[in-house]
Each structure stands twice: as C-alpha cells, then as structure tokens.
mmCIF file of C-alpha atoms and ligand atoms in Angstrom:
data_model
loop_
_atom_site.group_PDB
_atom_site.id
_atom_site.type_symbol
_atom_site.label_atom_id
_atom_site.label_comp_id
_atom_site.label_asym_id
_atom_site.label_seq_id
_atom_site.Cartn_x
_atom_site.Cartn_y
_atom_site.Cartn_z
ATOM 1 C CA UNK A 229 101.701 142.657 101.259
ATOM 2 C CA UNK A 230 101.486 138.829 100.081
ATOM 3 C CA UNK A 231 102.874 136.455 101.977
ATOM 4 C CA UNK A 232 106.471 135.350 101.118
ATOM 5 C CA UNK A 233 107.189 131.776 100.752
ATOM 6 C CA UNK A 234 110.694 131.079 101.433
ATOM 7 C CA UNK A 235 112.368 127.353 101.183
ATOM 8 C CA UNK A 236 115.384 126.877 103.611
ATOM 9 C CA UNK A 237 117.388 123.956 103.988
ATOM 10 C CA UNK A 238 120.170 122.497 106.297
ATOM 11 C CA UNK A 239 122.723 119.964 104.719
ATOM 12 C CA UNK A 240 125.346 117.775 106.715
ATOM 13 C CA UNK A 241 127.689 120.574 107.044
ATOM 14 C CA UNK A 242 128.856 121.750 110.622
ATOM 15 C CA UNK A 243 127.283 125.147 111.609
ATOM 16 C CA UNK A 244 123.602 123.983 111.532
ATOM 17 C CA UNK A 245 122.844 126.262 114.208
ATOM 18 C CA UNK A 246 123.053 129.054 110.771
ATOM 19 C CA UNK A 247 119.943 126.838 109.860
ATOM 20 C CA UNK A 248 117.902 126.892 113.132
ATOM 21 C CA UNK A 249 118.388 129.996 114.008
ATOM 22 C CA UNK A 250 117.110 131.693 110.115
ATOM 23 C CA UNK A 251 114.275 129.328 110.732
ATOM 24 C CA UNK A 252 113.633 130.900 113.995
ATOM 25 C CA UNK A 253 114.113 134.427 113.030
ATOM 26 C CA UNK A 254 111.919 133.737 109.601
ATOM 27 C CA UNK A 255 109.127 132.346 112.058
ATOM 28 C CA UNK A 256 109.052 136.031 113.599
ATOM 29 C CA UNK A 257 107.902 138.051 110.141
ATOM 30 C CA UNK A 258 104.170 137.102 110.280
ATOM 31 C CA UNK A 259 104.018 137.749 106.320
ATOM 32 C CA UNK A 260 106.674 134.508 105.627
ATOM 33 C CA UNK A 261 105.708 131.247 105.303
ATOM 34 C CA UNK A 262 109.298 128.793 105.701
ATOM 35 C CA UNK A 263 109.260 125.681 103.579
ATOM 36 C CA UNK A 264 112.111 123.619 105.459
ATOM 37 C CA UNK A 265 114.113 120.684 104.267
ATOM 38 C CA UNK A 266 116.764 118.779 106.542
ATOM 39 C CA UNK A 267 119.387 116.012 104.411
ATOM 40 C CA UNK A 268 119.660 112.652 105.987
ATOM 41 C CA UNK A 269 122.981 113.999 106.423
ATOM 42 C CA UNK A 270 121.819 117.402 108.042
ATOM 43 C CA UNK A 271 120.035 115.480 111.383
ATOM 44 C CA UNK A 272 123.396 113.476 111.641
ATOM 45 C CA UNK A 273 125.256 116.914 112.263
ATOM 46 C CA UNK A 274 122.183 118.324 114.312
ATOM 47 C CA UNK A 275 122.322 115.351 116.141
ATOM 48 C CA UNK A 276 125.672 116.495 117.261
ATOM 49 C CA UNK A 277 125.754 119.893 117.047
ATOM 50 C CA UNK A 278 122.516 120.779 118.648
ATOM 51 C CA UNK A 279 121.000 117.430 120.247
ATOM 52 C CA UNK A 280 117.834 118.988 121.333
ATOM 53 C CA UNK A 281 117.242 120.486 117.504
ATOM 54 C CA UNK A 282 113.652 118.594 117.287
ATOM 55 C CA UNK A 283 112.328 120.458 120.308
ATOM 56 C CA UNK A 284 113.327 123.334 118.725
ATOM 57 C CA UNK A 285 111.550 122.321 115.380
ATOM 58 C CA UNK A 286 108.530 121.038 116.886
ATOM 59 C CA UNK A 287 105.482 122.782 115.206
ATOM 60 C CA UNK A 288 107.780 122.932 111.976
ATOM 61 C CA UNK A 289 106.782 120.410 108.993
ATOM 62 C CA UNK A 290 110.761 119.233 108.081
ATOM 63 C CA UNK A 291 110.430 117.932 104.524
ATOM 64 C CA UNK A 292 112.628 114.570 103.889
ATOM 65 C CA UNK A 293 115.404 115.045 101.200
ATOM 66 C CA UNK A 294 113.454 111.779 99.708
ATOM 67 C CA UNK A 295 110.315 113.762 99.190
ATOM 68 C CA UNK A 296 110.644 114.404 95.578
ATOM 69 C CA UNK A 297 107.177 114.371 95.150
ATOM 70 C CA UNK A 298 106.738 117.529 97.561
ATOM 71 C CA UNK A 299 105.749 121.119 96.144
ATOM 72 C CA UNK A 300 109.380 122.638 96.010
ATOM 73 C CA UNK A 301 110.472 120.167 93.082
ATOM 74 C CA UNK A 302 108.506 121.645 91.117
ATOM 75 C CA UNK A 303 109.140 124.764 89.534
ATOM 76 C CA UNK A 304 105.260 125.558 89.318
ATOM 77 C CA UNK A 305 105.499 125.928 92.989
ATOM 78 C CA UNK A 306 105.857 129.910 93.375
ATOM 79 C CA UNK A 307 108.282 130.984 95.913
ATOM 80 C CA UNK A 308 110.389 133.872 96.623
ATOM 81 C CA UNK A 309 113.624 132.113 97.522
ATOM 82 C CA UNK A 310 116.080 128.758 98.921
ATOM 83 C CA UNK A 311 118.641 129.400 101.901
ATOM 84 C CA UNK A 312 120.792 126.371 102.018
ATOM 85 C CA UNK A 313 122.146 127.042 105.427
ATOM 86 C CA UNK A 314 124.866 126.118 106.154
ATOM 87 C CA UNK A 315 125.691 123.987 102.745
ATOM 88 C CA UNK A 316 127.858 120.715 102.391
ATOM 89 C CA UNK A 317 130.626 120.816 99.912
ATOM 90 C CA UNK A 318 128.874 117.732 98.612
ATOM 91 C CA UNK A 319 125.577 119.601 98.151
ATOM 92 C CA UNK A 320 127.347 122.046 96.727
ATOM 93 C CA UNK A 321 128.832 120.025 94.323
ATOM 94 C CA UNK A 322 125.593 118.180 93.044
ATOM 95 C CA UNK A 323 123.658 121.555 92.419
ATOM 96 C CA UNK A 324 126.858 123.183 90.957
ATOM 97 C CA UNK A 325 126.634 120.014 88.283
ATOM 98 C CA UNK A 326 123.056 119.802 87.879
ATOM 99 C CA UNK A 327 122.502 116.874 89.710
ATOM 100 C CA UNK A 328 118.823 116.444 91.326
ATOM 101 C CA UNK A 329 118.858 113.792 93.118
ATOM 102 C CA UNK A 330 117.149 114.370 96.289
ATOM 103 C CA UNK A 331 115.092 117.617 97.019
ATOM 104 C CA UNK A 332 117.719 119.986 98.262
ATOM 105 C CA UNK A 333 119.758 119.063 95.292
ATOM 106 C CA UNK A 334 116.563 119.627 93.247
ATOM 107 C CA UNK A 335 114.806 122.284 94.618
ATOM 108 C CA UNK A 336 117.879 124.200 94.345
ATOM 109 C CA UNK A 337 118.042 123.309 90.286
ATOM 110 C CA UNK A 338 114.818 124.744 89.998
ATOM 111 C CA UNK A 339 115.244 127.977 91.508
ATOM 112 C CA UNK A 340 118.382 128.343 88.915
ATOM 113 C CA UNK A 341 115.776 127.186 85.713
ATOM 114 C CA UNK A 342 113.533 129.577 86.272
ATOM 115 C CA UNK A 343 115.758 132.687 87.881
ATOM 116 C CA UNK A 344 114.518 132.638 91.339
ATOM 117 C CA UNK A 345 116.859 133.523 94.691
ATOM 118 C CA UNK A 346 119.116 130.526 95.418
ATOM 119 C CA UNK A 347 121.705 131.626 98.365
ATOM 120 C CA UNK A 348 124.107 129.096 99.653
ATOM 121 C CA UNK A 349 125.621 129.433 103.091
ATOM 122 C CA UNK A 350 128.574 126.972 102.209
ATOM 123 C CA UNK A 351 131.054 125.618 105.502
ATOM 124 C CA UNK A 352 134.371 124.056 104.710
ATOM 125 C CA UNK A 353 138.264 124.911 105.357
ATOM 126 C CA UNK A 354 140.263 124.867 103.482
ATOM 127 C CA UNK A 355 138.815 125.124 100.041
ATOM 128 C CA UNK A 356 140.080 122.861 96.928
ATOM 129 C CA UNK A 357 139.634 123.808 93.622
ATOM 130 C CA UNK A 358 137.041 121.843 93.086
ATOM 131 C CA UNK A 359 135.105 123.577 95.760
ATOM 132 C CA UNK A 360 136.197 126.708 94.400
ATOM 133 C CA UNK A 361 135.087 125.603 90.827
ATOM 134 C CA UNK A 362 131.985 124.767 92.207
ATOM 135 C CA UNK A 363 131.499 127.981 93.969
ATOM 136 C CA UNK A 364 131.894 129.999 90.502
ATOM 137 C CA UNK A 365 129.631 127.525 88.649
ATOM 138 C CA UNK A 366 126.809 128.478 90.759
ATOM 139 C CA UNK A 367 127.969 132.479 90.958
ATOM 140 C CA UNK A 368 127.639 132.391 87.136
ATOM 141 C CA UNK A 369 124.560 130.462 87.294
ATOM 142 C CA UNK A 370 122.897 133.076 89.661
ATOM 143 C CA UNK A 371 123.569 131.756 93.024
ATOM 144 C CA UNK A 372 124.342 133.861 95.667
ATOM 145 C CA UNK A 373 127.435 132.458 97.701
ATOM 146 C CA UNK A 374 127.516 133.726 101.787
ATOM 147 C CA UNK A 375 130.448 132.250 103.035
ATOM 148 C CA UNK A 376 130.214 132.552 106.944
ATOM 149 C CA UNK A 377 132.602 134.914 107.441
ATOM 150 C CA UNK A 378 131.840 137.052 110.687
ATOM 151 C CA UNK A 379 133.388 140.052 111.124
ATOM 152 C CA UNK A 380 135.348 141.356 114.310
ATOM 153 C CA UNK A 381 135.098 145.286 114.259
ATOM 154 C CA UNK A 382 131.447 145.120 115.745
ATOM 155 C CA UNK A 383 132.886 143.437 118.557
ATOM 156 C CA UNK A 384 130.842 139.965 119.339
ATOM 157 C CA UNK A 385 129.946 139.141 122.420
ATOM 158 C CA UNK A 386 128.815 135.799 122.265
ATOM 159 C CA UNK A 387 128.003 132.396 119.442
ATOM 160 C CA UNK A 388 124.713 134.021 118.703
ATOM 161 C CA UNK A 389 125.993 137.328 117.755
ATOM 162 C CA UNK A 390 128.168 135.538 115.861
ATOM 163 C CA UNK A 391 125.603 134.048 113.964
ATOM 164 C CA UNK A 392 123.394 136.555 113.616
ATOM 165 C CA UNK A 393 125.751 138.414 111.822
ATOM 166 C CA UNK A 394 124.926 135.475 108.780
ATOM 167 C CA UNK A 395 121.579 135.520 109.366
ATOM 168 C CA UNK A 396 121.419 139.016 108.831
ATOM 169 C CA UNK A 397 123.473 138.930 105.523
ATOM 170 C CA UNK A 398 120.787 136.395 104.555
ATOM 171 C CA UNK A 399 117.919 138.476 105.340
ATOM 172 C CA UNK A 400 119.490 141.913 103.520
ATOM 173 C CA UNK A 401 120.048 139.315 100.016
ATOM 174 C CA UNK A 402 115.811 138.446 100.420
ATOM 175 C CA UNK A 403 114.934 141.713 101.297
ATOM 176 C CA UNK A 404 113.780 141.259 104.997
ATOM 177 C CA UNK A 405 113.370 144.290 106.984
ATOM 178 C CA UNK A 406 115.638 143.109 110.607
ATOM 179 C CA UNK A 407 117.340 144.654 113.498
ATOM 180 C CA UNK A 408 119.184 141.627 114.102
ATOM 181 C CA UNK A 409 122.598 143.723 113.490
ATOM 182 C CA UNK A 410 123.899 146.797 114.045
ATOM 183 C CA UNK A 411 124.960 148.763 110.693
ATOM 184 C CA UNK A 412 128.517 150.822 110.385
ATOM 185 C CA UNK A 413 127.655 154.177 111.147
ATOM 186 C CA UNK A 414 124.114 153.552 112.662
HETATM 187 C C1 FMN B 262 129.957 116.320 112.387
HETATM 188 C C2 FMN B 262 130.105 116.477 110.908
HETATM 189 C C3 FMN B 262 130.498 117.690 110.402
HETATM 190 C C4 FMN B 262 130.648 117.854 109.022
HETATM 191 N N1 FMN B 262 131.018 119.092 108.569
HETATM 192 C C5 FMN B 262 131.097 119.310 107.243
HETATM 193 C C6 FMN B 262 131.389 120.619 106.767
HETATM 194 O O1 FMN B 262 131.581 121.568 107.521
HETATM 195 N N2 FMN B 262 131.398 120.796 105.424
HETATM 196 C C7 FMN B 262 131.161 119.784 104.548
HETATM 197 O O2 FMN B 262 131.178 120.038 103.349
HETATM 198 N N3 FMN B 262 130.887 118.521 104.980
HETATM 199 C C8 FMN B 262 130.838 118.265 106.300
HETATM 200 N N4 FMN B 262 130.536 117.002 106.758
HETATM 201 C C9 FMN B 262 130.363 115.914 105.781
HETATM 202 C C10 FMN B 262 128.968 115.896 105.165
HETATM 203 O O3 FMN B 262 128.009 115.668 106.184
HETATM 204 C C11 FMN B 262 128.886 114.798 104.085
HETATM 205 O O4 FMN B 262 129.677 115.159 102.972
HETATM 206 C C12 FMN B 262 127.471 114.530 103.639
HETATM 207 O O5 FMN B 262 127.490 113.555 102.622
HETATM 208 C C13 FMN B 262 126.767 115.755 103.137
HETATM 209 O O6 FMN B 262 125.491 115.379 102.659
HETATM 210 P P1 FMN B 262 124.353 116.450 102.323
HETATM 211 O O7 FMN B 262 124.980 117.511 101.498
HETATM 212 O O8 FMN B 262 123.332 115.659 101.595
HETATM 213 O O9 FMN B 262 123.805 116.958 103.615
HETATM 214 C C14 FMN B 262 130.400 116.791 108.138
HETATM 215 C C15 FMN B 262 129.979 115.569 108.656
HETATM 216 C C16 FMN B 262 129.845 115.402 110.014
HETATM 217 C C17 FMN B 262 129.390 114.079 110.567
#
C-alpha cells in the first residue's frame, strides 16, 4: 500500500484538542504521512486550551498559515485528504466563499477544484444563518461537514472518549482502519 498523505489543520476555534489528538492517532498508521497547518489564530486557542501543545508537537513540522508558497497550495501536490479540526466559523466562512487567503483557507479551495476529501470539524453554538449558509455551500461543493456531536448511549467515561468518538468519525470518512471506538452491536 502507498503511503497516504493527509493535510490536517487546526483553526482558532475552541476544541483544538479534536486537532492534537487526530494528529496523534494519524502518527500511529505507519503508511500516513500528516501535513499539519496551525492559524495564527489556532496557537492563540492552543495556547489556552492546551498550554503544553508544542511539547506535544515537537518532532511535527507545523506549517504557518502565511506559507503560501508551501506544497499544499498547490493543487499539483497529490494528497488523499484536509481535516480542518476543529474549524472557526471564520474559516469556514472564507473557504465557503472562495476566499484563499492564507493556506488553510487555500489549501482547502484546492481540495474542492480538483474533487479531493475536504472534511470540516466546525465548533460554534448557536449557529446563524450565515453559518448555516456556509455549512450548505461547502456540502454542495463536496465538503464533508462533522459537527462534534458526541453521542451518550456508548456511555463516556472521560474528555478523551469524548473525543475519540470525532476522531473516529474522521477516520471512517478517510477510510482508516481504527479501534478507537466501539461500534453498535460489536
Ligand atoms: C479561546 C477562544 C475560543 C474561540 N472559540 C471559537 C469557536 O469555538 N468557534 C469559532 O468560530 N471561533 C472561535 N473563536 C474565535 C476565532 O478564533 C476567530 O474568529 C479567529 O479569527 C479565527 O481565525 P482562523 O479561522 O484563521 O483560525 C475563539 C477565540 C478564542 C480566543
């Protein structure tokens, strides 16, 4: 099997431990190579969320949302899919409306020009209708949309199982073999 490139990025949005912990689990499949991007915006929230997040990122190249000039804003660059995870409202917003401006926002238009996995993890309460406008933009443009919406029946014991229930929705939508879950009925 080839090795799977897969881009993943973390906007300003709170829940960035969604990010860090697909990053981790992506780091286990020794056939995936992770392509990671963190918004200006993105190490504010880590900063708070998760203050020790560079340890945790150490031997993990973090491309700047400034790097334009990187591989992944170009749609020559062959990958197998972007996990924006979790995703602002304003991110949202700028790939719903085509804007490229930075290489989230870009890297994210690609994958829609040339029909490759986008999957948005997006984190806000309520929603307006702009958000929800934006949300079927990107459905009818081919995006996946995975709100973070855990579920209760498999009883959660703790944050991570919590969030491993997203990861795992993430990893069924790429096609990632995981055990990270159990499945109703298994
Ligand atoms: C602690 C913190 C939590 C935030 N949580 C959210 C959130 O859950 N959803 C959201 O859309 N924006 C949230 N924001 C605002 C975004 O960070 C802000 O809109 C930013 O411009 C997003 O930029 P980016 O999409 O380039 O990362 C939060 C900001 C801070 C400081």
């Amino acid at each position: 099997m080839q090795t799977q490139k897969i881009i993943i990025a973390i906007t300003g949005a709170s829940g960035v431990i969604y990010g860090l912990r697909f990053i981790e689990i992506l780091n286990q499949y020794p056939k995936v190579k992770s392509f990671v991007i963190i918004s200006n915006a993105g190490k504010d929230v880590l900063n708070i969320e998760i203050p020790d997040w560079k340890d945790k990122l150490k031997n993990i190249k973090i491309y700047s949302e400034n790097d334009l000039a990187s591989p992944m804003a170009s749609g020559s660059f062959l990958h197998d899919g972007m996990v924006i995870i979790p995703c602002s409202m304003a991110s949202l917003a700028a790939i719903a409306n085509g804007l490229a401006h930075n290489l989230i926002h870009r890297a994210a238009d690609v994958c829609l020009k040339e029909g490759r996995k986008l999957i948005l993890v997006p984190r806000e309460t309520p929603l307006n209708l702009i958000h929800l406008k934006n949300m079927l933009n990107l459905k009818q443009a081919g995006a996946t949309i995975i709100p973070p919406c855990p579920n209760f029946y498999t009883k959660p014991k703790d944050i991570l199982d919590i969030v491993d229930q997203i990861v795992a929705k993430v990893l069924d939508q790429l096609g990632l073999n995981h055990h990270l879950i159990t499945r109703w009925g298994e």
